[in-house]
Amino acid sequence: MEAAREPAGGDVEFARLAKAIRFDHVSFAYDDGAAPALDDISLEIPAGAVTAVVGPSGAGKSTLIDLLPRLRDPTAGRISFDGRPIEDFSLETLRRGIAYAPQSPQVFSVTIADHIRYGRPGASDADIREAARLAEADGFISQLGDGYDTQLGEGGVGLSGGQRQRLDLARALVRKAPILILDEPTSNLDADAEALLRETIQRIRRETDITVIVVGHRLSTVRNADRIVVLGAGQVADLGNHAELVARGGWYAEAFAKQTRDSQPVEPRAALA
Ligand code: ADP
């Protein structure tokens, strides 16, 4: 029970990220004595850019992401936002400042507008449309008979995997949080939806100053990221942009070549070079 208790936050309001999130020698172990899920991670996530976190299944991607809203705290090392320790911020403003679009979004039995509004109760219709536009959801919504008033869920309109994802991205974007974590879907996305997601991420990059962190499963989706962090067995195995990582010929280069060949959203367990 002690371990499951919410961490105490500080009293600094987290309102924006101007420079970077930093991990300094961060480790995390789920159990005493177990191999650490994160092992001495040092890295910088620059503000206003797109950073992708990739790597084989079990590498530590989800664990790393969980540390940002303090769902877990490091067992060693420290995390800071613009140089300030993460513990200084109030838990409420920290969590409000981090929007999360999960892999498998839940779609509720409400109208499209209300679904997006879950992100920020009280959001105006204009805010909802703007978020939908940024998420590339505006197009398909407009084509539905009742537009934003279309009923979702049971007895409502059925959406494709890509459409659900974009709707949920709009829900995350309407929060106007400075940080967006996008857990890329591993399935339900056809090639067109995948290309659209890649384009959407670039659009958010161009048109907002949101710091985007993409947990990538399809390497083609993250190839345009400003920075790609390759995790392997809880450590930073490599770091660079797409061209640099391909040129270095490690796990990333192999996995990218394999995915391009197979068009499969797999997470190869290829040994890290
Ligand atoms: P990824 O997201 O890259 O697949 P994870 O962060 O989920 O990797 O997992 C990293 C390591 O931590 C793996 O060895 C995994 O088995 C372990 N792990 C993940 N979640 C738990 C948990 N709740 N309890 C114990 N071990 C866990």
Short mmCIF file of C-alpha atoms and ligand atoms in Angstrom, two decimals:
data_model
loop_
_atom_site.label_atom_id
_atom_site.label_comp_id
_atom_site.label_asym_id
_atom_site.label_seq_id
_atom_site.Cartn_x
_atom_site.Cartn_y
_atom_site.Cartn_z
CA MET A 1 0.00 0.00 0.00
CA GLU A 2 2.87 2.29 0.82
CA ALA A 3 4.30 1.77 -2.66
CA ALA A 4 0.97 2.38 -4.38
CA ARG A 5 0.36 5.70 -2.67
CA GLU A 6 0.29 8.79 -4.85
CA PRO A 7 3.54 10.74 -4.71
CA ALA A 8 3.49 14.10 -2.99
CA GLY A 9 3.80 16.97 -5.42
CA GLY A 10 5.41 20.33 -4.80
CA ASP A 11 3.69 23.67 -5.06
CA VAL A 12 5.13 24.96 -8.33
CA GLU A 13 2.56 25.25 -11.10
CA PHE A 14 3.51 23.42 -14.29
CA ALA A 15 2.28 25.66 -17.08
CA ARG A 16 4.68 25.32 -20.00
CA LEU A 17 7.85 23.70 -21.21
CA ALA A 18 10.34 26.17 -22.69
CA LYS A 19 13.58 24.21 -23.01
CA ALA A 20 13.56 20.50 -22.31
CA ILE A 21 12.72 17.51 -20.19
CA ARG A 22 15.89 15.89 -18.91
CA PHE A 23 16.54 12.41 -17.57
CA ASP A 24 19.76 12.20 -15.56
CA HIS A 25 20.93 8.69 -14.73
CA VAL A 26 17.37 7.52 -14.24
CA SER A 27 16.76 3.92 -13.22
CA PHE A 28 13.59 2.14 -12.32
CA ALA A 29 12.97 -1.39 -11.01
CA TYR A 30 9.49 -2.83 -10.54
CA ASP A 31 10.66 -5.13 -7.76
CA ASP A 32 13.58 -5.14 -5.39
CA GLY A 33 16.22 -7.40 -6.78
CA ALA A 34 14.59 -7.68 -10.22
CA ALA A 35 16.49 -6.53 -13.28
CA PRO A 36 15.82 -2.82 -13.73
CA ALA A 37 13.24 -1.90 -16.39
CA LEU A 38 15.18 1.35 -16.88
CA ASP A 39 18.90 1.30 -16.28
CA ASP A 40 20.84 4.58 -16.03
CA ILE A 41 18.93 6.56 -18.65
CA SER A 42 20.28 10.00 -19.50
CA LEU A 43 18.60 11.91 -22.29
CA GLU A 44 17.02 15.19 -23.25
CA ILE A 45 13.58 15.66 -24.79
CA PRO A 46 13.65 19.11 -26.40
CA ALA A 47 10.64 21.41 -26.06
CA GLY A 48 8.50 22.03 -29.13
CA ALA A 49 9.95 19.12 -31.08
CA VAL A 50 8.86 15.56 -31.84
CA THR A 51 10.76 12.89 -29.95
CA ALA A 52 10.08 9.25 -30.70
CA VAL A 53 10.81 6.44 -28.28
CA VAL A 54 11.25 3.09 -30.02
CA GLY A 55 12.79 -0.28 -29.33
CA PRO A 56 11.90 -3.94 -28.99
CA SER A 57 9.01 -5.09 -26.83
CA GLY A 58 10.01 -5.01 -23.16
CA ALA A 59 12.73 -2.40 -23.75
CA GLY A 60 11.19 0.02 -21.26
CA LYS A 61 9.21 2.44 -23.45
CA SER A 62 6.01 2.39 -21.37
CA THR A 63 7.92 2.55 -18.11
CA LEU A 64 9.82 5.62 -19.31
CA ILE A 65 6.60 7.35 -20.33
CA ASP A 66 4.93 6.53 -16.99
CA LEU A 67 7.60 8.52 -15.18
CA LEU A 68 6.53 11.83 -16.77
CA PRO A 69 3.10 12.19 -15.10
CA ARG A 70 4.67 10.48 -12.06
CA LEU A 71 2.60 7.34 -12.33
CA ARG A 72 5.89 5.91 -11.11
CA ASP A 73 8.96 7.61 -9.64
CA PRO A 74 12.55 6.67 -10.50
CA THR A 75 14.36 4.39 -8.08
CA ALA A 76 17.54 6.36 -8.87
CA GLY A 77 18.46 9.48 -10.80
CA ARG A 78 16.38 12.53 -11.51
CA ILE A 79 13.96 13.98 -14.01
CA SER A 80 13.66 17.72 -14.55
CA PHE A 81 11.49 20.06 -16.61
CA ASP A 82 13.36 23.18 -17.72
CA GLY A 83 15.95 22.43 -15.07
CA ARG A 84 13.46 22.11 -12.21
CA PRO A 85 13.11 18.73 -10.49
CA ILE A 86 9.82 17.04 -11.41
CA GLU A 87 8.96 16.70 -7.69
CA ASP A 88 8.73 20.50 -7.36
CA PHE A 89 5.59 20.67 -9.50
CA SER A 90 2.13 20.10 -8.13
CA LEU A 91 0.87 16.71 -9.25
CA GLU A 92 -2.35 18.26 -10.50
CA THR A 93 -0.75 20.81 -12.83
CA LEU A 94 1.90 18.34 -13.97
CA ARG A 95 -0.77 15.84 -15.00
CA ARG A 96 -2.94 18.52 -16.52
CA GLY A 97 0.07 19.59 -18.58
CA ILE A 98 0.55 16.16 -20.13
CA ALA A 99 -2.08 14.98 -22.60
CA TYR A 100 -2.09 11.31 -23.47
CA ALA A 101 -3.52 9.59 -26.53
CA PRO A 102 -3.51 5.85 -25.82
CA GLN A 103 -2.95 3.00 -28.25
CA SER A 104 -6.50 1.74 -28.16
CA PRO A 105 -8.79 4.69 -27.57
CA GLN A 106 -12.10 4.12 -25.90
CA VAL A 107 -14.96 5.67 -27.76
CA PHE A 108 -17.94 6.54 -25.60
CA SER A 109 -21.62 6.53 -26.50
CA VAL A 110 -21.86 10.29 -26.86
CA THR A 111 -21.74 12.74 -29.74
CA ILE A 112 -18.46 13.42 -31.51
CA ALA A 113 -18.30 16.93 -30.06
CA ASP A 114 -18.83 15.62 -26.53
CA HIS A 115 -16.23 12.91 -26.99
CA ILE A 116 -13.63 15.50 -27.92
CA ARG A 117 -14.86 17.74 -25.09
CA TYR A 118 -13.92 15.03 -22.55
CA GLY A 119 -10.41 16.38 -23.00
CA ARG A 120 -11.42 19.71 -21.53
CA PRO A 121 -14.91 20.14 -20.16
CA GLY A 122 -16.07 23.61 -21.11
CA ALA A 123 -14.14 23.69 -24.39
CA SER A 124 -15.95 25.87 -26.92
CA ASP A 125 -17.22 24.55 -30.25
CA ALA A 126 -14.47 26.54 -31.95
CA ASP A 127 -11.82 24.84 -29.75
CA ILE A 128 -13.30 21.45 -30.62
CA ARG A 129 -13.21 22.16 -34.33
CA GLU A 130 -9.67 23.45 -34.10
CA ALA A 131 -8.52 20.33 -32.25
CA ALA A 132 -10.28 18.12 -34.81
CA ARG A 133 -8.66 20.04 -37.65
CA LEU A 134 -5.20 19.61 -36.14
CA ALA A 135 -5.85 15.90 -35.63
CA GLU A 136 -7.01 15.55 -39.27
CA ALA A 137 -10.40 14.42 -37.99
CA ASP A 138 -12.37 17.39 -39.31
CA GLY A 139 -12.63 15.91 -42.81
CA PHE A 140 -14.36 12.65 -41.93
CA ILE A 141 -16.49 14.27 -39.24
CA SER A 142 -17.86 16.79 -41.73
CA GLN A 143 -18.84 13.95 -44.05
CA LEU A 144 -21.00 12.27 -41.42
CA GLY A 145 -24.70 13.12 -41.66
CA ASP A 146 -24.87 14.97 -38.35
CA GLY A 147 -21.30 16.24 -38.35
CA TYR A 148 -20.10 16.98 -34.82
CA ASP A 149 -23.51 15.97 -33.46
CA THR A 150 -23.17 12.43 -34.81
CA GLN A 151 -23.81 9.83 -32.12
CA LEU A 152 -20.94 7.41 -31.41
CA GLY A 153 -20.79 3.99 -29.81
CA GLU A 154 -23.60 1.48 -29.45
CA GLY A 155 -26.32 2.25 -31.93
CA GLY A 156 -24.19 5.04 -33.29
CA VAL A 157 -21.88 5.37 -36.23
CA GLY A 158 -19.00 2.93 -36.60
CA LEU A 159 -15.53 4.36 -37.05
CA SER A 160 -12.41 2.80 -38.55
CA GLY A 161 -9.33 2.31 -36.39
CA GLY A 162 -7.66 5.33 -37.94
CA GLN A 163 -10.72 7.51 -37.38
CA ARG A 164 -10.97 6.48 -33.73
CA GLN A 165 -7.33 7.32 -33.29
CA ARG A 166 -7.76 10.78 -34.82
CA LEU A 167 -10.85 11.47 -32.74
CA ASP A 168 -8.95 10.56 -29.63
CA LEU A 169 -6.02 12.68 -30.70
CA ALA A 170 -8.45 15.60 -31.01
CA ARG A 171 -9.61 14.83 -27.45
CA ALA A 172 -6.00 15.02 -26.28
CA LEU A 173 -5.27 18.18 -28.29
CA VAL A 174 -8.29 20.12 -27.05
CA ARG A 175 -6.63 20.15 -23.64
CA LYS A 176 -3.95 22.46 -25.02
CA ALA A 177 -1.45 20.77 -22.77
CA PRO A 178 2.19 21.69 -23.41
CA ILE A 179 3.18 18.02 -23.64
CA LEU A 180 1.46 15.37 -25.74
CA ILE A 181 2.29 11.69 -25.41
CA LEU A 182 1.03 9.68 -28.32
CA ASP A 183 1.14 5.92 -27.92
CA GLU A 184 1.06 4.81 -31.50
CA PRO A 185 -1.38 1.99 -32.24
CA THR A 186 0.22 -1.35 -33.08
CA SER A 187 -2.79 -2.52 -35.03
CA ASN A 188 -5.95 -1.28 -36.72
CA LEU A 189 -4.08 1.10 -38.96
CA ASP A 190 -3.90 0.53 -42.69
CA ALA A 191 -1.17 2.11 -44.78
CA ASP A 192 -3.27 5.21 -45.53
CA ALA A 193 -4.11 5.75 -41.87
CA GLU A 194 -0.47 5.31 -41.00
CA ALA A 195 0.63 7.92 -43.53
CA LEU A 196 -2.05 10.26 -42.23
CA LEU A 197 -0.86 9.83 -38.66
CA ARG A 198 2.68 10.64 -39.75
CA GLU A 199 1.42 13.76 -41.51
CA THR A 200 -0.69 14.73 -38.48
CA ILE A 201 2.32 14.55 -36.19
CA GLN A 202 4.23 16.82 -38.57
CA ARG A 203 1.32 19.25 -38.65
CA ILE A 204 1.24 19.46 -34.85
CA ARG A 205 4.99 20.06 -35.01
CA ARG A 206 4.56 22.89 -37.54
CA GLU A 207 1.50 24.60 -36.18
CA THR A 208 1.86 24.36 -32.39
CA ASP A 209 4.64 24.56 -29.83
CA ILE A 210 3.53 21.33 -28.18
CA THR A 211 6.30 18.97 -27.14
CA VAL A 212 5.31 15.67 -28.72
CA ILE A 213 6.54 12.29 -27.51
CA VAL A 214 5.57 9.37 -29.71
CA VAL A 215 5.93 5.83 -28.47
CA GLY A 216 6.56 4.30 -31.85
CA HIS A 217 5.81 0.79 -32.98
CA ARG A 218 5.88 1.40 -36.71
CA LEU A 219 9.17 2.98 -37.51
CA SER A 220 7.79 4.55 -40.68
CA THR A 221 5.46 6.69 -38.53
CA VAL A 222 8.34 8.17 -36.56
CA ARG A 223 10.90 8.57 -39.33
CA ASN A 224 10.34 12.33 -39.47
CA ALA A 225 10.77 12.80 -35.72
CA ASP A 226 13.39 15.35 -34.74
CA ARG A 227 14.95 12.87 -32.37
CA ILE A 228 14.53 9.13 -32.07
CA VAL A 229 15.51 7.42 -28.84
CA VAL A 230 16.18 3.70 -29.27
CA LEU A 231 15.73 1.79 -26.03
CA GLY A 232 17.12 -1.69 -25.56
CA ALA A 233 16.92 -3.65 -22.29
CA GLY A 234 16.22 -0.50 -20.30
CA GLN A 235 19.12 1.50 -21.69
CA VAL A 236 19.50 4.13 -24.40
CA ALA A 237 20.92 1.94 -27.14
CA ASP A 238 21.05 4.69 -29.75
CA LEU A 239 19.83 8.22 -30.34
CA GLY A 240 19.63 10.34 -33.45
CA ASN A 241 17.40 11.21 -36.36
CA HIS A 242 16.23 8.65 -38.92
CA ALA A 243 19.13 9.16 -41.35
CA GLU A 244 21.74 8.94 -38.60
CA LEU A 245 20.24 5.78 -37.14
CA VAL A 246 19.94 4.09 -40.53
CA ALA A 247 23.54 5.02 -41.33
CA ARG A 248 24.75 3.53 -38.04
CA GLY A 249 23.15 0.19 -38.87
CA GLY A 250 22.01 -0.97 -35.42
CA TRP A 251 18.62 -2.29 -34.24
CA TYR A 252 16.81 0.66 -35.78
CA ALA A 253 18.28 0.18 -39.25
CA GLU A 254 17.49 -3.53 -39.17
CA ALA A 255 13.99 -3.07 -37.82
CA PHE A 256 13.22 -0.32 -40.30
CA ALA A 257 14.41 -2.43 -43.23
CA LYS A 258 12.37 -5.38 -41.99
CA GLN A 259 9.19 -3.35 -41.49
CA THR A 260 9.53 -1.70 -44.87
CA ARG A 261 9.93 -5.14 -46.45
CA ASP A 262 7.06 -6.79 -44.59
CA SER A 263 4.84 -3.73 -44.09
CA GLN A 264 4.26 -5.26 -40.69
CA PRO A 265 3.85 -3.30 -37.48
CA VAL A 266 6.11 -5.66 -35.62
CA GLU A 267 8.59 -5.00 -32.88
CA PRO A 268 11.40 -7.28 -33.94
CA ARG A 269 13.30 -8.86 -31.11
CA ALA A 270 16.51 -8.63 -33.10
CA ALA A 271 19.50 -8.49 -30.83
CA LEU A 272 20.81 -5.00 -30.29
CA ALA A 273 24.07 -4.58 -32.13
P1 ADP B 1 7.95 -1.68 -23.58
O1 ADP B 1 6.93 -0.61 -23.36
O2 ADP B 1 9.16 -1.20 -24.32
O3 ADP B 1 7.39 -2.92 -24.18
P2 ADP B 1 7.89 -1.95 -20.69
O4 ADP B 1 8.24 -0.62 -20.13
O5 ADP B 1 6.45 -2.32 -20.73
O6 ADP B 1 8.54 -2.10 -22.14
O7 ADP B 1 8.64 -3.07 -19.86
C1 ADP B 1 10.00 -2.96 -19.48
C2 ADP B 1 10.37 -4.13 -18.57
O8 ADP B 1 9.65 -4.02 -17.34
C3 ADP B 1 10.02 -5.48 -19.14
O9 ADP B 1 11.01 -6.39 -18.74
C4 ADP B 1 8.70 -5.80 -18.49
O10 ADP B 1 8.54 -7.19 -18.36
C5 ADP B 1 8.85 -5.17 -17.12
N1 ADP B 1 7.55 -4.71 -16.59
C6 ADP B 1 6.68 -3.89 -17.20
N2 ADP B 1 5.60 -3.66 -16.43
C7 ADP B 1 5.81 -4.37 -15.28
C8 ADP B 1 5.06 -4.53 -14.07
N3 ADP B 1 3.89 -3.92 -13.89
N4 ADP B 1 5.60 -5.33 -13.10
C9 ADP B 1 6.79 -5.94 -13.27
N5 ADP B 1 7.54 -5.82 -14.40
C10 ADP B 1 7.07 -5.04 -15.37
#
